[in-house]
PDB file of C-alpha atoms and ligand atoms in Angstrom:
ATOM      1  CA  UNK A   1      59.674-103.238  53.435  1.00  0.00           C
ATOM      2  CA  UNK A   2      55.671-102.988  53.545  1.00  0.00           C
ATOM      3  CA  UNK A   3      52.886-103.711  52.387  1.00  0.00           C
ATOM      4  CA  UNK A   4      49.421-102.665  51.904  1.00  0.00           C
ATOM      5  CA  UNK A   5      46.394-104.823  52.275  1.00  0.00           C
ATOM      6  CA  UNK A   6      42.895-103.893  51.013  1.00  0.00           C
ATOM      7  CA  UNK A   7      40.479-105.922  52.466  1.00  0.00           C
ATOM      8  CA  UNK A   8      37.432-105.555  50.319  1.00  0.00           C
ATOM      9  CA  UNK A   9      33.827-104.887  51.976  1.00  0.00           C
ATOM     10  CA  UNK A  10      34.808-107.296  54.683  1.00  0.00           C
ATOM     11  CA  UNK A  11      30.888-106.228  56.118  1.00  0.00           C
ATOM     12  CA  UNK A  12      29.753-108.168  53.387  1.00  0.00           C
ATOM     13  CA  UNK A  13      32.119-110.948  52.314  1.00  0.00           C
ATOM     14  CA  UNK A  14      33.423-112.320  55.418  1.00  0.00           C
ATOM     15  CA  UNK A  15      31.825-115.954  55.601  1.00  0.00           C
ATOM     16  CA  UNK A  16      32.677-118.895  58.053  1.00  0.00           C
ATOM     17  CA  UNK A  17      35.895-116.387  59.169  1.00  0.00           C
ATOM     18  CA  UNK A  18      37.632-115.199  55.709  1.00  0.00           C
ATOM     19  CA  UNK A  19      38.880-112.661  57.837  1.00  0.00           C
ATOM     20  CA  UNK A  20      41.192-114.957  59.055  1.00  0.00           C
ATOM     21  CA  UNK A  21      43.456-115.009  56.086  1.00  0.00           C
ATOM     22  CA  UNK A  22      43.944-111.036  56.974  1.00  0.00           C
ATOM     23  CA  UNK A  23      44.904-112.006  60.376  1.00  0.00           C
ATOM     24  CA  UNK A  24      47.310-114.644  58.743  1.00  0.00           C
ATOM     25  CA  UNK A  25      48.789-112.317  56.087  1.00  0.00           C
ATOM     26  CA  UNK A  26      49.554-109.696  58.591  1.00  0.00           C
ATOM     27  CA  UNK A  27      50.934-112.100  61.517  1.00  0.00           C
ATOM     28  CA  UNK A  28      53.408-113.615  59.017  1.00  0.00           C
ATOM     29  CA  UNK A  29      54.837-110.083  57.725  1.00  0.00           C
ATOM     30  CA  UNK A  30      55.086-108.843  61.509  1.00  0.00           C
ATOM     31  CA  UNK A  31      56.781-111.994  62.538  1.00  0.00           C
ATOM     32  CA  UNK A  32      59.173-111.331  59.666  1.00  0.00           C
ATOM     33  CA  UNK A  33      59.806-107.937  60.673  1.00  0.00           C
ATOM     34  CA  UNK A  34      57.922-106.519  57.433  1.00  0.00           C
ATOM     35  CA  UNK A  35      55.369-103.761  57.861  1.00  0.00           C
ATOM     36  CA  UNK A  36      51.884-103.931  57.105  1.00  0.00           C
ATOM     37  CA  UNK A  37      48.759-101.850  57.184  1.00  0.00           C
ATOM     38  CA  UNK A  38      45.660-103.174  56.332  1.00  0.00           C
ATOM     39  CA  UNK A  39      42.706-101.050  55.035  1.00  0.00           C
ATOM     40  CA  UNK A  40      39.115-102.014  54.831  1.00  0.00           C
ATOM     41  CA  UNK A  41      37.398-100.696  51.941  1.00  0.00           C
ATOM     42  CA  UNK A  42      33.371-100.588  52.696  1.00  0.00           C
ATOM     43  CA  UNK A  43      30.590 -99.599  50.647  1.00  0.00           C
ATOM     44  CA  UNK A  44      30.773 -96.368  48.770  1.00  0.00           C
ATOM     45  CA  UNK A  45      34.771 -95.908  49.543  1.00  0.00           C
ATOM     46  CA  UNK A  46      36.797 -95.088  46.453  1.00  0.00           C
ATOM     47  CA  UNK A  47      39.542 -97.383  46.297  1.00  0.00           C
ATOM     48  CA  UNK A  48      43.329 -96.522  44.385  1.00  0.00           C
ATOM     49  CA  UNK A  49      44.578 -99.631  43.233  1.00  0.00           C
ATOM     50  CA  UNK A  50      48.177 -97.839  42.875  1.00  0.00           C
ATOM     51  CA  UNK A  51      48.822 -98.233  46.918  1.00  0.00           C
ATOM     52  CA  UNK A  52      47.388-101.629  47.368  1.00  0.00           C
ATOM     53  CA  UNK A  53      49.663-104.503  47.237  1.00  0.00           C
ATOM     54  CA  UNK A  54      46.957-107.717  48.019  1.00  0.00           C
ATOM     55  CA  UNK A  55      43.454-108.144  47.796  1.00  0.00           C
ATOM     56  CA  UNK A  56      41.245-110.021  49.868  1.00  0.00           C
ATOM     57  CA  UNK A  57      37.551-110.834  48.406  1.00  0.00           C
ATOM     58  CA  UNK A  58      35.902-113.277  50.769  1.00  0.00           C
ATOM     59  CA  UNK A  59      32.678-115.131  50.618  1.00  0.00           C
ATOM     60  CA  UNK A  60      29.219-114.245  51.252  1.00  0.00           C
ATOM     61  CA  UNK A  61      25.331-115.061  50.439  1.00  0.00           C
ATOM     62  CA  UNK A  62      23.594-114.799  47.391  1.00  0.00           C
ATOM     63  CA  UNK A  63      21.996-111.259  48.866  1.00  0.00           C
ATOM     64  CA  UNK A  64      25.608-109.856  50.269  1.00  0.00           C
ATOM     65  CA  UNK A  65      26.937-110.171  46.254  1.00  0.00           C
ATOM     66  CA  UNK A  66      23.778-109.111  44.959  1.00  0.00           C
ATOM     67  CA  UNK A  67      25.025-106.193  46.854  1.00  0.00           C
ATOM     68  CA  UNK A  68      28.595-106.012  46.781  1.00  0.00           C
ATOM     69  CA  UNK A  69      28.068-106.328  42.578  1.00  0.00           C
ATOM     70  CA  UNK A  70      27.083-102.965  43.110  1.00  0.00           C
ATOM     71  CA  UNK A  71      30.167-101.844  44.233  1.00  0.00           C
ATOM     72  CA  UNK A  72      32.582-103.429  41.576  1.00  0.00           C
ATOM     73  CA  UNK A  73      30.467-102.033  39.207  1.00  0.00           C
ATOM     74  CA  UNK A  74      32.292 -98.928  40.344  1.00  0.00           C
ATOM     75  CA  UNK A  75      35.975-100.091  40.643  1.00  0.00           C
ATOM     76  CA  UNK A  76      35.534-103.140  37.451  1.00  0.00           C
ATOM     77  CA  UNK A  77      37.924-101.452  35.304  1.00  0.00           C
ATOM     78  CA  UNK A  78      40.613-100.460  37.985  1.00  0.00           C
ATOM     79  CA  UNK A  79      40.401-103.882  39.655  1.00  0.00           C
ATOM     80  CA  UNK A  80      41.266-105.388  36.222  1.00  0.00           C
ATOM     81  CA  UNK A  81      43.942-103.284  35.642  1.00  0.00           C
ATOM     82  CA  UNK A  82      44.991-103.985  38.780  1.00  0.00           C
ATOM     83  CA  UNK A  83      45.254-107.742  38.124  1.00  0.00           C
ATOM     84  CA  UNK A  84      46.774-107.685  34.624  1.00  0.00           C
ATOM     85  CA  UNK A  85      49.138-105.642  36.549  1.00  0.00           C
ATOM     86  CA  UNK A  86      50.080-108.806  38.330  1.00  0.00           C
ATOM     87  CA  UNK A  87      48.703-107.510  41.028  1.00  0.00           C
ATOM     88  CA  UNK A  88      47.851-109.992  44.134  1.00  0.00           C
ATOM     89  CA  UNK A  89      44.351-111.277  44.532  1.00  0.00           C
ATOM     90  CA  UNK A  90      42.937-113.609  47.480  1.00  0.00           C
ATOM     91  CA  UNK A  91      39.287-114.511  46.431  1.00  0.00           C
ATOM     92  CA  UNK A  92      37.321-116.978  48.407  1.00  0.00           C
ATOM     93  CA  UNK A  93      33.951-118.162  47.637  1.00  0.00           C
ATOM     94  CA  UNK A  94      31.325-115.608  46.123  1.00  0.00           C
ATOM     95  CA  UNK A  95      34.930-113.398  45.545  1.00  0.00           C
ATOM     96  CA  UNK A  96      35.682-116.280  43.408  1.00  0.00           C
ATOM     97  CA  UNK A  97      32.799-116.375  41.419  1.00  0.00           C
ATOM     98  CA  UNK A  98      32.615-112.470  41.378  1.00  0.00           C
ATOM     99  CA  UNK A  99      35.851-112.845  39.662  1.00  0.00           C
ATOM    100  CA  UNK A 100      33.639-114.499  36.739  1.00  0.00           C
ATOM    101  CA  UNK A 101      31.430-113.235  34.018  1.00  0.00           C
ATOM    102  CA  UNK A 102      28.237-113.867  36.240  1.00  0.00           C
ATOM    103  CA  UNK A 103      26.572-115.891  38.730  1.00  0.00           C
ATOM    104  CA  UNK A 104      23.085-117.393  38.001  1.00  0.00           C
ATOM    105  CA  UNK A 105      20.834-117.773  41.392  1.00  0.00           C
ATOM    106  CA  UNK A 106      17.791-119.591  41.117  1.00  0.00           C
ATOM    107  CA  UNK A 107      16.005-116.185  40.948  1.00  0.00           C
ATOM    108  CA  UNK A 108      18.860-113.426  39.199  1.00  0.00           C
ATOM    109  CA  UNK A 109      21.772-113.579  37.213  1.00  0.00           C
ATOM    110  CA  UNK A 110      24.589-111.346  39.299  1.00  0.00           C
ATOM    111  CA  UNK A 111      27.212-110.073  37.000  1.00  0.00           C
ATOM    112  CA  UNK A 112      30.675-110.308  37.944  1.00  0.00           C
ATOM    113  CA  UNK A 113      33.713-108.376  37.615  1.00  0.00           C
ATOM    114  CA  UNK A 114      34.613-110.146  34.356  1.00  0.00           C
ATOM    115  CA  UNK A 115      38.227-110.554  35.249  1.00  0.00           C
ATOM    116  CA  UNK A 116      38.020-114.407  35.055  1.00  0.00           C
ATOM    117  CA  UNK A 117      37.353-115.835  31.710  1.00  0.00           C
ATOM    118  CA  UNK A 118      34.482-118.204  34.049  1.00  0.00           C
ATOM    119  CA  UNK A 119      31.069-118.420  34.768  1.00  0.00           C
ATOM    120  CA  UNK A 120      28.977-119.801  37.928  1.00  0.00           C
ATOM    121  CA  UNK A 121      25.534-120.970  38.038  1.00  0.00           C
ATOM    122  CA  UNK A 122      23.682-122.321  41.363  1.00  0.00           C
ATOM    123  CA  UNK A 123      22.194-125.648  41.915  1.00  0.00           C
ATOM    124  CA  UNK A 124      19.965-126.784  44.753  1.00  0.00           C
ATOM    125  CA  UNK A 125      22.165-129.192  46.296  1.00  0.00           C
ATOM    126  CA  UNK A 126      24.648-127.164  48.444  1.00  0.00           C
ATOM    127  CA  UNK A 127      28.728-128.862  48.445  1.00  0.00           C
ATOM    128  CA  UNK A 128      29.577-128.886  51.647  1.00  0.00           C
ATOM    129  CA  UNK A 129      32.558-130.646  53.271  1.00  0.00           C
ATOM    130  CA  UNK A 130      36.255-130.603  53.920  1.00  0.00           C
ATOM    131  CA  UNK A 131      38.203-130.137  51.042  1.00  0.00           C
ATOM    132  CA  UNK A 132      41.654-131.227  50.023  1.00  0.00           C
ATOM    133  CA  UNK A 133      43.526-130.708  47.171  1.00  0.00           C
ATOM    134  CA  UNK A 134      46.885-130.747  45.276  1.00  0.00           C
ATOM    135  CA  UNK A 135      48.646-128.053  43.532  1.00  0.00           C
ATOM    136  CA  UNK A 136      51.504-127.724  40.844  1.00  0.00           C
ATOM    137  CA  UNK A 137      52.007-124.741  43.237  1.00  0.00           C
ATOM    138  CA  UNK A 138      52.914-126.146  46.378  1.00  0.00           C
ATOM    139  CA  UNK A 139      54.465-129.457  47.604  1.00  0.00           C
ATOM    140  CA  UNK A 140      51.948-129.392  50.320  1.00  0.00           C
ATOM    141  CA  UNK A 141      48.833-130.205  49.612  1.00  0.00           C
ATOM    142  CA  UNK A 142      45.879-127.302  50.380  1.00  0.00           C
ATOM    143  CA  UNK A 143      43.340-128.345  52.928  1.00  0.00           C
ATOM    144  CA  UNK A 144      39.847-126.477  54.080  1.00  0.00           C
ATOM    145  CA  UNK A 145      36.107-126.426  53.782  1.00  0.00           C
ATOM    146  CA  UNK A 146      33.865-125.686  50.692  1.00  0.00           C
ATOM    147  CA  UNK A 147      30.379-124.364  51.326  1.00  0.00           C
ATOM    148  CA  UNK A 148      28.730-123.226  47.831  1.00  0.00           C
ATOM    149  CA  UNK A 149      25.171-123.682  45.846  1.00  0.00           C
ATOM    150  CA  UNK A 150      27.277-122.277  42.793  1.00  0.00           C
ATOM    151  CA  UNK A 151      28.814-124.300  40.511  1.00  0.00           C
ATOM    152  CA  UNK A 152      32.131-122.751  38.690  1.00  0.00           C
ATOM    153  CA  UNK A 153      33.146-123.376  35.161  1.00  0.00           C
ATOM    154  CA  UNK A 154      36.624-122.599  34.547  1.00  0.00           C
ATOM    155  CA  UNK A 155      37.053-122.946  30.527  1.00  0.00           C
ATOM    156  CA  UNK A 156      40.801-122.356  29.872  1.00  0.00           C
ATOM    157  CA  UNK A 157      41.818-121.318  32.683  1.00  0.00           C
ATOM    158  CA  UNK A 158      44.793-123.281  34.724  1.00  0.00           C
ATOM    159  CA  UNK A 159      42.593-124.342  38.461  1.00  0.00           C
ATOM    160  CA  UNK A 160      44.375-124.083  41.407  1.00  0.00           C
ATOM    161  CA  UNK A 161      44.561-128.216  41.951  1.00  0.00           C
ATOM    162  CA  UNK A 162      43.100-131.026  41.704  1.00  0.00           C
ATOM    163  CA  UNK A 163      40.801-132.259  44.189  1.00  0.00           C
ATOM    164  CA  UNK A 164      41.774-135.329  46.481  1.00  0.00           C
ATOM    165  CA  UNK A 165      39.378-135.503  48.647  1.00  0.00           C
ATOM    166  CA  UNK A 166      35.878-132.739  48.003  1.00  0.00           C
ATOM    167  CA  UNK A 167      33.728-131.628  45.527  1.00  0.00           C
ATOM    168  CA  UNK A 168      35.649-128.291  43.626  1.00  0.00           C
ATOM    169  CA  UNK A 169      34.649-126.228  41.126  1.00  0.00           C
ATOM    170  CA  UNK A 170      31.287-128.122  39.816  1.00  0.00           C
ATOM    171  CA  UNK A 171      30.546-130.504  42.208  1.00  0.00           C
ATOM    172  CA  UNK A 172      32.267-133.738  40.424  1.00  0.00           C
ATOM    173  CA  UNK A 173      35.654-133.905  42.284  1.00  0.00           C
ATOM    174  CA  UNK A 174      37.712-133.074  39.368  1.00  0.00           C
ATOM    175  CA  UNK A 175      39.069-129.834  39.955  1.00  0.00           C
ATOM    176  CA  UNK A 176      39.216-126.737  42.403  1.00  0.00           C
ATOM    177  CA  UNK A 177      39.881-122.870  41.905  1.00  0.00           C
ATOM    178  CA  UNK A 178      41.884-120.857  39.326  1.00  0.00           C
ATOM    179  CA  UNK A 179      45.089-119.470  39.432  1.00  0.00           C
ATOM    180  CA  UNK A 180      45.296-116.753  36.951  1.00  0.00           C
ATOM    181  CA  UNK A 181      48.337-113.934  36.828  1.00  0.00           C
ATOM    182  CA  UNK A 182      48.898-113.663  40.837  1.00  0.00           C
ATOM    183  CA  UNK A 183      45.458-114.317  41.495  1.00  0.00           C
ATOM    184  CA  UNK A 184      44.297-117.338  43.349  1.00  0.00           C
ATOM    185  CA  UNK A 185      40.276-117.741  43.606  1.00  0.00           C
ATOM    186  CA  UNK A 186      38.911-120.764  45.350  1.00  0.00           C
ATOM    187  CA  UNK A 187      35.785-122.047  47.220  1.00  0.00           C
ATOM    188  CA  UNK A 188      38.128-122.828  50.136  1.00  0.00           C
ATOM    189  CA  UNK A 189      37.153-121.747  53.441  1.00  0.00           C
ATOM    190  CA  UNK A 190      38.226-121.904  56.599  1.00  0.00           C
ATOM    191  CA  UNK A 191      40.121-119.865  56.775  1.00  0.00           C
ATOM    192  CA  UNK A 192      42.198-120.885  53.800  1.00  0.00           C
ATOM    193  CA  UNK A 193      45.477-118.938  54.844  1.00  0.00           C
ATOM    194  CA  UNK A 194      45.794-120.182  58.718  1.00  0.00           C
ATOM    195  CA  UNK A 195      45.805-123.728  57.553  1.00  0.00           C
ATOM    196  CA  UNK A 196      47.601-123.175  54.469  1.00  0.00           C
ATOM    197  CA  UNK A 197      50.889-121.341  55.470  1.00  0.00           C
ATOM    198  CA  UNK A 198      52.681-122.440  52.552  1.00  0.00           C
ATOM    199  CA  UNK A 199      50.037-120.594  50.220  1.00  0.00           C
ATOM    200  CA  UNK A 200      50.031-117.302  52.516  1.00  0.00           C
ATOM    201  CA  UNK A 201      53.882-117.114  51.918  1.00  0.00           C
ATOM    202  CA  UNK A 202      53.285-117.785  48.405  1.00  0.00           C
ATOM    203  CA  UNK A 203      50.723-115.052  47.655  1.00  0.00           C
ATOM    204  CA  UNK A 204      52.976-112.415  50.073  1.00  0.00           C
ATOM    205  CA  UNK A 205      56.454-113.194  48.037  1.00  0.00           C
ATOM    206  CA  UNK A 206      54.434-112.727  44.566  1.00  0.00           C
ATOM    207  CA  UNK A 207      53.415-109.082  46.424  1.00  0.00           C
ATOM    208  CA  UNK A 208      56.788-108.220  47.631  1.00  0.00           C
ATOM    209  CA  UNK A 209      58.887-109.469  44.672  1.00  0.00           C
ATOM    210  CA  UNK A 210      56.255-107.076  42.121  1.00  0.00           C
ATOM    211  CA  UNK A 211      56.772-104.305  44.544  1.00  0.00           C
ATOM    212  CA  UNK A 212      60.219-104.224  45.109  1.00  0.00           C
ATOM    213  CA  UNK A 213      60.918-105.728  41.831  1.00  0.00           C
ATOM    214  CA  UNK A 214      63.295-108.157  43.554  1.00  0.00           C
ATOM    215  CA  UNK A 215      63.572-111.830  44.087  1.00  0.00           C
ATOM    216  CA  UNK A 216      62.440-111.487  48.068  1.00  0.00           C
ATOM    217  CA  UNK A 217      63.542-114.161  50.466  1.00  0.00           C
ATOM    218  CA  UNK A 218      61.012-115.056  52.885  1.00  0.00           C
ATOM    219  CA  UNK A 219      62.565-115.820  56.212  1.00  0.00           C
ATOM    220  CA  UNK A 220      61.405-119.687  57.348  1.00  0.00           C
ATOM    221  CA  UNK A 221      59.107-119.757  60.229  1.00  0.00           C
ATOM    222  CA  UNK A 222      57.720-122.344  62.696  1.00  0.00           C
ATOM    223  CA  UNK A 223      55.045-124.110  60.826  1.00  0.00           C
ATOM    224  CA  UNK A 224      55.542-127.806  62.795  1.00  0.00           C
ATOM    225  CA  UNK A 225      51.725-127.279  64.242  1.00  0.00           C
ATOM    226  CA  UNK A 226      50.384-125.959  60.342  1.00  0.00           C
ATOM    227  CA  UNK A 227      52.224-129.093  58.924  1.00  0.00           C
ATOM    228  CA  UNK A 228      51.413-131.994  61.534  1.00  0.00           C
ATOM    229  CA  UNK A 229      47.540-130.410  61.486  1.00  0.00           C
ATOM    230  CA  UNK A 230      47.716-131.261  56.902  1.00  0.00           C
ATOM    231  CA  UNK A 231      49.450-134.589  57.809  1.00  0.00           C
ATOM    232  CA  UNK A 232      46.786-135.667  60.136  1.00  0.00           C
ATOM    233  CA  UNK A 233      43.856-134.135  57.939  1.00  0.00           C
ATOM    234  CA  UNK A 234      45.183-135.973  54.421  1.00  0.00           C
ATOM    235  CA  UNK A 235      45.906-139.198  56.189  1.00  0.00           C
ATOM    236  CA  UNK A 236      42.601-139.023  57.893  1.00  0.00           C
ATOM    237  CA  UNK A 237      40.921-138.633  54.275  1.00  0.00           C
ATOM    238  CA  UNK A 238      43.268-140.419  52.325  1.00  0.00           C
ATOM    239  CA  UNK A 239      41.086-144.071  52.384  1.00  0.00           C
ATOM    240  CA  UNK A 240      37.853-142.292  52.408  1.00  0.00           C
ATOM    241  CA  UNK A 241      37.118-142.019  48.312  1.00  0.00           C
ATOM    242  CA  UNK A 242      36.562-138.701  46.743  1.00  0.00           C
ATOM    243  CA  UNK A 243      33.305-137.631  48.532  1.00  0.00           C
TER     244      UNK A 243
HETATM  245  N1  LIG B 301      26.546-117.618  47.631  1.00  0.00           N
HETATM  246  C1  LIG B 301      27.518-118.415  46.949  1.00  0.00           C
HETATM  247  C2  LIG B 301      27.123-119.875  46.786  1.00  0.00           C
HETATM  248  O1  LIG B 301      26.313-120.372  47.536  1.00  0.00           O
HETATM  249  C3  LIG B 301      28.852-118.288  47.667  1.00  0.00           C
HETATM  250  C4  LIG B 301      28.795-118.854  49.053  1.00  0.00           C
HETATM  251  C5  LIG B 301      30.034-118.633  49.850  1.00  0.00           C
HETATM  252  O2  LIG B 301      30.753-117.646  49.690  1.00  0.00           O
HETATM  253  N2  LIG B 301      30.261-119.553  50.773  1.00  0.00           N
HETATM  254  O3  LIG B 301      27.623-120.532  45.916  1.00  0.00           O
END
């Protein structure tokens, strides 16, 4: 088995080490004696959705998606295809909100992909802290960072928990990310995927079951350091209130 990874304009979008979830997504296959190849897709590059099995859209400044909006402009229509495909999407960050309709600045509006039904618009007080949340996914619950101006508002959609300790989406400690199709788009940091082994897993079975159009077993690894890391980080939150 294989699989291909596109990491999308990882020049750009490739805040406080979203590259790590690469590293993350690869180790895991290797380890599991599944092939990978990852492919970095920079600006200008034509990009054929057909080969690509997961997508990684990071985070960057308000200027890097200015410029990177560019881009999708190009590959909007694939991309969605791509997703209502059931294709696999990782979007951190300003990937999350270019996921959305558009994302106000104090200066621009930046349009987005359109692929989420969700919009984002910036405020002056910046959300940042450690971030912990719990998902109908996962038994676990998702630890990281969050580092945002832009404040995400999800309508409809399903979000990818609920927030036990952070800000999420808009600030208010209600709720974090969206999980749409086999996308999962989040303001976690990080790296999300290094701390979060149980979502890495989760986003590479969703890739290898569509490809292989099997029900893939994932062979267990030796997450005691990954697991004892989220027991210590919850506990050490867990009497602190939700800010
Ligand atoms: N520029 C966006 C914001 O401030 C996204 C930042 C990020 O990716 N960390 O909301």
């Amino acid at each position: 088995m294989k699989l291909n990874i596109a990491h999308l304009y990882p020049d750009l979008l490739n805040l406080y080490g979203d590259r790590g979830n690469i590293q993350c997504f690869r180790k895991r296959l290797e380890w599991r004696g599944i092939d990978v190849e990852v492919t970095q897709y920079l600006q200008g590059d034509s990009i054929d959705f057909s080969d690509i099995d997961i997508v990684l859209l990071g985070g960057g400044s308000d200027r890097e998606q200015e410029i990177v909006c560019e881009e999708l402009k190009k590959i909007k229509k694939d991309f969605k295809e791509y997703v209502e495909n059931d294709g696999v999407v990782l979007a951190v960050c300003g990937g999350y909100q270019l996921l959305g309709k558009y994302y106000k600045t104090k200066t621009k509006s930046i349009e987005g992909l359109g692929i989420l039904d969700i919009y984002t618009e910036w405020e002056p007080e910046r959300l940042i802290r450690n971030i912990i949340l719990n998902s109908d996914l996962f038994s676990t619950p998702i630890v990281g960072f969050e580092n945002h101006g832009g404040r995400t508002y999800i309508g409809n959609h399903t979000p990818l928990g609920k927030v036990f300790f952070g800000l999420g989406n808009t600030g208010k400690g209600d709720y974090e990310g969206v999980v749409y199709k086999n996308v999962i788009a989040t303001y976690l940091h990080g790296p999300l995927l290094p701390k979060n082994p149980h979502v890495c897993d989760y986003l590479l079975k969703k890739a290898l079951d569509r490809k292989y159009k099997e029900d893939v077993k994932l062979a267990k690894l030796d997450d005691h350091m990954e697991a004892a890391a989220n027991n210590y980080i919850v506990a050490r939150y867990s009497n602190k209130g939700n800010v």
